[in-house]
mmCIF file of C-alpha atoms in Angstrom:
data_model
loop_
_atom_site.group_PDB
_atom_site.id
_atom_site.type_symbol
_atom_site.label_atom_id
_atom_site.label_comp_id
_atom_site.label_asym_id
_atom_site.label_seq_id
_atom_site.Cartn_x
_atom_site.Cartn_y
_atom_site.Cartn_z
ATOM 1 C CA MET A 1453 87.757 95.903 116.335
ATOM 2 C CA THR A 1454 88.598 99.240 117.926
ATOM 3 C CA GLY A 1455 92.259 100.112 118.010
ATOM 4 C CA LYS A 1456 93.135 97.954 115.002
ATOM 5 C CA THR A 1457 94.893 99.616 112.084
ATOM 6 C CA ARG A 1458 92.563 99.769 109.065
ATOM 7 C CA CYS A 1459 94.432 98.234 106.132
ATOM 8 C CA ALA A 1460 93.982 97.946 102.389
ATOM 9 C CA ALA A 1461 95.682 95.357 100.203
ATOM 10 C CA PHE A 1462 96.553 96.162 96.590
ATOM 11 C CA ILE A 1463 96.540 93.172 94.213
ATOM 12 C CA SER A 1464 96.770 92.523 90.486
ATOM 13 C CA GLY A 1465 95.983 88.803 90.359
ATOM 14 C CA ARG A 1466 94.938 85.885 92.531
ATOM 15 C CA GLY A 1467 96.129 87.650 95.673
ATOM 16 C CA SER A 1468 97.640 84.743 97.610
ATOM 17 C CA ASN A 1469 99.672 87.076 99.830
ATOM 18 C CA MET A 1470 96.552 89.171 100.436
ATOM 19 C CA MET A 1471 94.727 85.991 101.482
ATOM 20 C CA ALA A 1472 97.517 85.129 103.934
ATOM 21 C CA LEU A 1473 97.317 88.635 105.419
ATOM 22 C CA VAL A 1474 93.527 88.543 105.756
ATOM 23 C CA GLU A 1475 93.603 85.109 107.398
ATOM 24 C CA ALA A 1476 96.301 86.218 109.854
ATOM 25 C CA ALA A 1477 94.328 89.350 110.721
ATOM 26 C CA LYS A 1478 91.358 87.224 111.861
ATOM 27 C CA VAL A 1479 93.239 86.368 115.058
ATOM 28 C CA PRO A 1480 91.682 88.521 117.822
ATOM 29 C CA ASP A 1481 94.930 90.076 119.051
ATOM 30 C CA PHE A 1482 96.272 90.901 115.564
ATOM 31 C CA PRO A 1483 96.813 94.688 115.490
ATOM 32 C CA ALA A 1484 95.450 95.224 111.958
ATOM 33 C CA GLN A 1485 92.241 94.509 110.076
ATOM 34 C CA PHE A 1486 91.551 94.501 106.342
ATOM 35 C CA VAL A 1487 88.726 96.773 105.266
ATOM 36 C CA LEU A 1488 89.506 97.049 101.543
ATOM 37 C CA VAL A 1489 91.119 95.171 98.667
ATOM 38 C CA VAL A 1490 91.941 97.195 95.550
ATOM 39 C CA SER A 1491 92.996 95.909 92.144
ATOM 40 C CA ASN A 1492 94.026 97.621 88.928
ATOM 41 C CA ASP A 1493 92.613 94.593 87.062
ATOM 42 C CA PRO A 1494 88.855 93.890 87.211
ATOM 43 C CA ALA A 1495 89.599 90.223 86.412
ATOM 44 C CA ALA A 1496 91.887 89.749 89.432
ATOM 45 C CA GLY A 1497 90.833 86.522 91.127
ATOM 46 C CA GLY A 1498 91.520 87.847 94.605
ATOM 47 C CA LEU A 1499 88.668 90.369 94.397
ATOM 48 C CA GLU A 1500 85.975 87.693 94.521
ATOM 49 C CA TRP A 1501 87.707 85.949 97.412
ATOM 50 C CA ALA A 1502 87.958 89.195 99.388
ATOM 51 C CA ALA A 1503 84.294 90.001 98.798
ATOM 52 C CA GLY A 1504 83.446 86.527 100.075
ATOM 53 C CA GLN A 1505 85.287 87.416 103.293
ATOM 54 C CA GLY A 1506 83.088 90.481 103.748
ATOM 55 C CA ILE A 1507 85.847 92.883 102.697
ATOM 56 C CA ALA A 1508 85.116 95.717 100.269
ATOM 57 C CA ALA A 1509 86.698 94.680 96.956
ATOM 58 C CA VAL A 1510 87.146 97.400 94.348
ATOM 59 C CA ALA A 1511 88.616 97.286 90.855
ATOM 60 C CA ILE A 1512 89.908 100.546 89.424
ATOM 61 C CA ASP A 1513 91.036 99.616 85.924
ATOM 62 C CA HIS A 1514 94.248 101.441 85.038
ATOM 63 C CA LYS A 1515 93.432 101.085 81.334
ATOM 64 C CA LEU A 1516 90.597 103.599 81.721
ATOM 65 C CA TYR A 1517 93.140 106.286 82.615
ATOM 66 C CA GLY A 1518 95.452 105.853 79.617
ATOM 67 C CA LYS A 1519 98.950 107.013 80.496
ATOM 68 C CA ASP A 1520 97.807 109.257 83.361
ATOM 69 C CA ARG A 1521 99.093 107.146 86.248
ATOM 70 C CA GLU A 1522 98.498 109.838 88.833
ATOM 71 C CA ALA A 1523 94.820 110.186 87.839
ATOM 72 C CA HIS A 1524 94.452 106.429 88.341
ATOM 73 C CA GLU A 1525 96.088 106.661 91.751
ATOM 74 C CA ARG A 1526 93.965 109.645 92.764
ATOM 75 C CA ALA A 1527 90.884 107.522 92.036
ATOM 76 C CA ILE A 1528 92.337 104.767 94.223
ATOM 77 C CA ASP A 1529 93.204 107.262 96.949
ATOM 78 C CA ALA A 1530 89.610 108.507 97.005
ATOM 79 C CA VAL A 1531 88.427 104.938 97.665
ATOM 80 C CA LEU A 1532 91.035 104.545 100.408
ATOM 81 C CA GLU A 1533 89.672 107.681 102.046
ATOM 82 C CA GLN A 1534 86.068 106.476 101.752
ATOM 83 C CA HIS A 1535 86.995 103.336 103.684
ATOM 84 C CA GLY A 1536 89.073 105.072 106.336
ATOM 85 C CA VAL A 1537 92.231 103.200 105.328
ATOM 86 C CA GLU A 1538 95.278 103.930 107.475
ATOM 87 C CA PHE A 1539 97.845 101.506 106.033
ATOM 88 C CA ILE A 1540 98.515 99.839 102.662
ATOM 89 C CA CYS A 1541 99.996 96.414 101.886
ATOM 90 C CA LEU A 1542 101.086 95.878 98.294
ATOM 91 C CA ALA A 1543 100.484 92.184 97.673
ATOM 92 C CA GLY A 1544 101.358 91.297 94.111
ATOM 93 C CA TYR A 1545 100.411 94.725 92.782
ATOM 94 C CA MET A 1546 102.081 94.905 89.385
ATOM 95 C CA ARG A 1547 102.089 98.674 88.892
ATOM 96 C CA VAL A 1548 104.933 101.040 89.676
ATOM 97 C CA LEU A 1549 103.493 103.754 91.898
ATOM 98 C CA THR A 1550 103.971 107.450 91.194
ATOM 99 C CA PRO A 1551 105.901 109.663 93.613
ATOM 100 C CA TRP A 1552 102.594 111.387 94.433
ATOM 101 C CA LEU A 1553 101.029 108.278 96.007
ATOM 102 C CA VAL A 1554 104.272 107.052 97.558
ATOM 103 C CA GLU A 1555 104.895 110.390 99.263
ATOM 104 C CA LYS A 1556 101.297 110.668 100.462
ATOM 105 C CA TRP A 1557 101.481 107.215 102.092
ATOM 106 C CA GLN A 1558 105.148 107.335 103.159
ATOM 107 C CA GLY A 1559 105.606 105.338 106.356
ATOM 108 C CA ARG A 1560 102.178 103.734 105.915
ATOM 109 C CA MET A 1561 102.783 101.448 102.926
ATOM 110 C CA ILE A 1562 104.737 98.196 102.691
ATOM 111 C CA ASN A 1563 105.480 95.715 99.923
ATOM 112 C CA ILE A 1564 106.614 92.123 99.652
ATOM 113 C CA HIS A 1565 109.222 91.279 97.037
ATOM 114 C CA PRO A 1566 110.217 87.726 96.022
ATOM 115 C CA ALA A 1567 113.969 88.110 96.516
ATOM 116 C CA LEU A 1568 116.477 88.963 99.208
ATOM 117 C CA LEU A 1569 116.796 92.680 98.547
ATOM 118 C CA PRO A 1570 118.931 94.474 97.577
ATOM 119 C CA GLU A 1571 119.518 91.532 95.213
ATOM 120 C CA PHE A 1572 117.199 91.032 92.232
ATOM 121 C CA LYS A 1573 115.001 94.112 92.253
ATOM 122 C CA GLY A 1574 112.191 94.113 89.697
ATOM 123 C CA LEU A 1575 110.757 91.141 87.811
ATOM 124 C CA HIS A 1576 111.719 87.496 87.112
ATOM 125 C CA THR A 1577 113.607 87.219 90.384
ATOM 126 C CA HIS A 1578 113.603 83.416 90.618
ATOM 127 C CA GLN A 1579 115.116 82.808 87.176
ATOM 128 C CA ARG A 1580 117.641 85.590 87.727
ATOM 129 C CA CYS A 1581 118.687 83.983 91.021
ATOM 130 C CA LEU A 1582 119.191 80.629 89.284
ATOM 131 C CA ASP A 1583 121.065 82.249 86.397
ATOM 132 C CA ALA A 1584 123.390 83.954 88.893
ATOM 133 C CA GLY A 1585 124.198 80.608 90.528
ATOM 134 C CA HIS A 1586 123.167 81.660 94.033
ATOM 135 C CA ASP A 1587 122.660 79.016 96.725
ATOM 136 C CA ARG A 1588 120.008 80.992 98.604
ATOM 137 C CA HIS A 1589 116.939 83.023 97.716
ATOM 138 C CA GLY A 1590 113.957 84.357 99.591
ATOM 139 C CA ALA A 1591 111.542 87.197 100.159
ATOM 140 C CA THR A 1592 111.693 90.693 101.611
ATOM 141 C CA VAL A 1593 109.074 92.940 103.196
ATOM 142 C CA HIS A 1594 110.079 96.573 102.884
ATOM 143 C CA TRP A 1595 108.753 100.091 103.227
ATOM 144 C CA VAL A 1596 107.656 101.563 99.905
ATOM 145 C CA SER A 1597 109.826 104.424 98.697
ATOM 146 C CA PRO A 1598 109.977 106.342 95.402
ATOM 147 C CA GLY A 1599 112.658 103.964 94.052
ATOM 148 C CA VAL A 1600 111.334 100.546 92.993
ATOM 149 C CA ASP A 1601 112.187 97.906 95.633
ATOM 150 C CA GLU A 1602 114.535 100.356 97.375
ATOM 151 C CA GLY A 1603 112.708 101.095 100.646
ATOM 152 C CA ASP A 1604 114.095 100.180 104.047
ATOM 153 C CA ILE A 1605 113.921 96.449 104.774
ATOM 154 C CA ILE A 1606 111.540 95.342 107.532
ATOM 155 C CA ALA A 1607 112.020 91.555 107.419
ATOM 156 C CA GLN A 1608 113.372 88.776 105.230
ATOM 157 C CA ALA A 1609 112.922 85.015 104.907
ATOM 158 C CA GLU A 1610 115.513 82.813 103.245
ATOM 159 C CA VAL A 1611 115.205 79.506 101.388
ATOM 160 C CA PRO A 1612 117.922 77.292 99.903
ATOM 161 C CA VAL A 1613 118.356 76.960 96.163
ATOM 162 C CA LEU A 1614 118.425 73.205 95.546
ATOM 163 C CA PRO A 1615 120.141 71.259 92.768
ATOM 164 C CA GLY A 1616 117.776 70.855 89.824
ATOM 165 C CA ASP A 1617 115.548 73.760 90.849
ATOM 166 C CA THR A 1618 113.508 75.429 88.135
ATOM 167 C CA ALA A 1619 112.208 78.974 88.502
ATOM 168 C CA ASP A 1620 108.737 77.568 89.264
ATOM 169 C CA MET A 1621 110.057 75.214 91.954
ATOM 170 C CA LEU A 1622 112.009 78.018 93.577
ATOM 171 C CA ALA A 1623 109.026 80.387 93.338
ATOM 172 C CA ALA A 1624 106.803 77.853 95.111
ATOM 173 C CA ARG A 1625 109.325 77.432 97.937
ATOM 174 C CA VAL A 1626 109.658 81.198 98.350
ATOM 175 C CA LEU A 1627 105.876 81.695 98.298
ATOM 176 C CA VAL A 1628 105.436 79.399 101.310
ATOM 177 C CA GLU A 1629 107.767 81.705 103.233
ATOM 178 C CA GLU A 1630 106.092 84.851 101.883
ATOM 179 C CA HIS A 1631 102.783 83.717 103.372
ATOM 180 C CA LYS A 1632 104.409 83.548 106.833
ATOM 181 C CA LEU A 1633 106.715 86.548 106.497
ATOM 182 C CA TYR A 1634 104.200 89.150 105.334
ATOM 183 C CA PRO A 1635 101.687 88.693 108.184
ATOM 184 C CA ALA A 1636 104.525 88.678 110.738
ATOM 185 C CA ALA A 1637 105.977 91.886 109.302
ATOM 186 C CA LEU A 1638 102.572 93.587 109.191
ATOM 187 C CA LYS A 1639 101.940 92.591 112.792
ATOM 188 C CA ALA A 1640 105.294 94.033 113.835
ATOM 189 C CA VAL A 1641 104.894 97.375 112.099
ATOM 190 C CA THR A 1642 101.241 97.929 113.033
ATOM 191 C CA SER A 1643 101.931 96.984 116.655
ATOM 192 C CA ASN A 1644 104.268 99.976 116.733
ATOM 193 C CA LEU A 1645 101.896 102.478 115.122
ATOM 194 C CA THR A 1646 100.612 105.158 117.453
ATOM 195 C CA LYS A 1647 96.867 104.903 117.920
ATOM 196 C CA ILE A 1648 95.107 108.248 118.223
#
């Protein structure tokens, strides 16, 4: 395991992208390993799955911190430090991060977004794509920056929008690509990280 970048995944739900990352990282020559999964929701289904994989799975409930988002993130950051985390993958984490955490982890945190950025930042991307009448949609892996979904793009995957598509049908088609795109992007960026 030496020489592999120690990663944490942040989730808020079932964590299907986290699962795809963890499975990809099991390949011996993959340059990253997952040592921690963090959720802001104790009921997130992905926590149990991660624990079953032998990965530390920690819930830090944002509700316990009221409106103090930075206090919540400082608690998360302390857990990251305890586990020697070097890199963060946001994988369906439904909280907007404060500038404090983003700046601390600048260049060491990536996100996957279910749209072809810069189109359709934010939520409900699949329905918005259909409403706009686009003939293509997809997913983007990008560096996390202080602006929501505004960081530099690392990689994208495109899918066609088909006649009769619903938002759910389009979401399912995009998710298949997300599960390939995110591990490939993580491999690319962690292959280029300087190992001390």
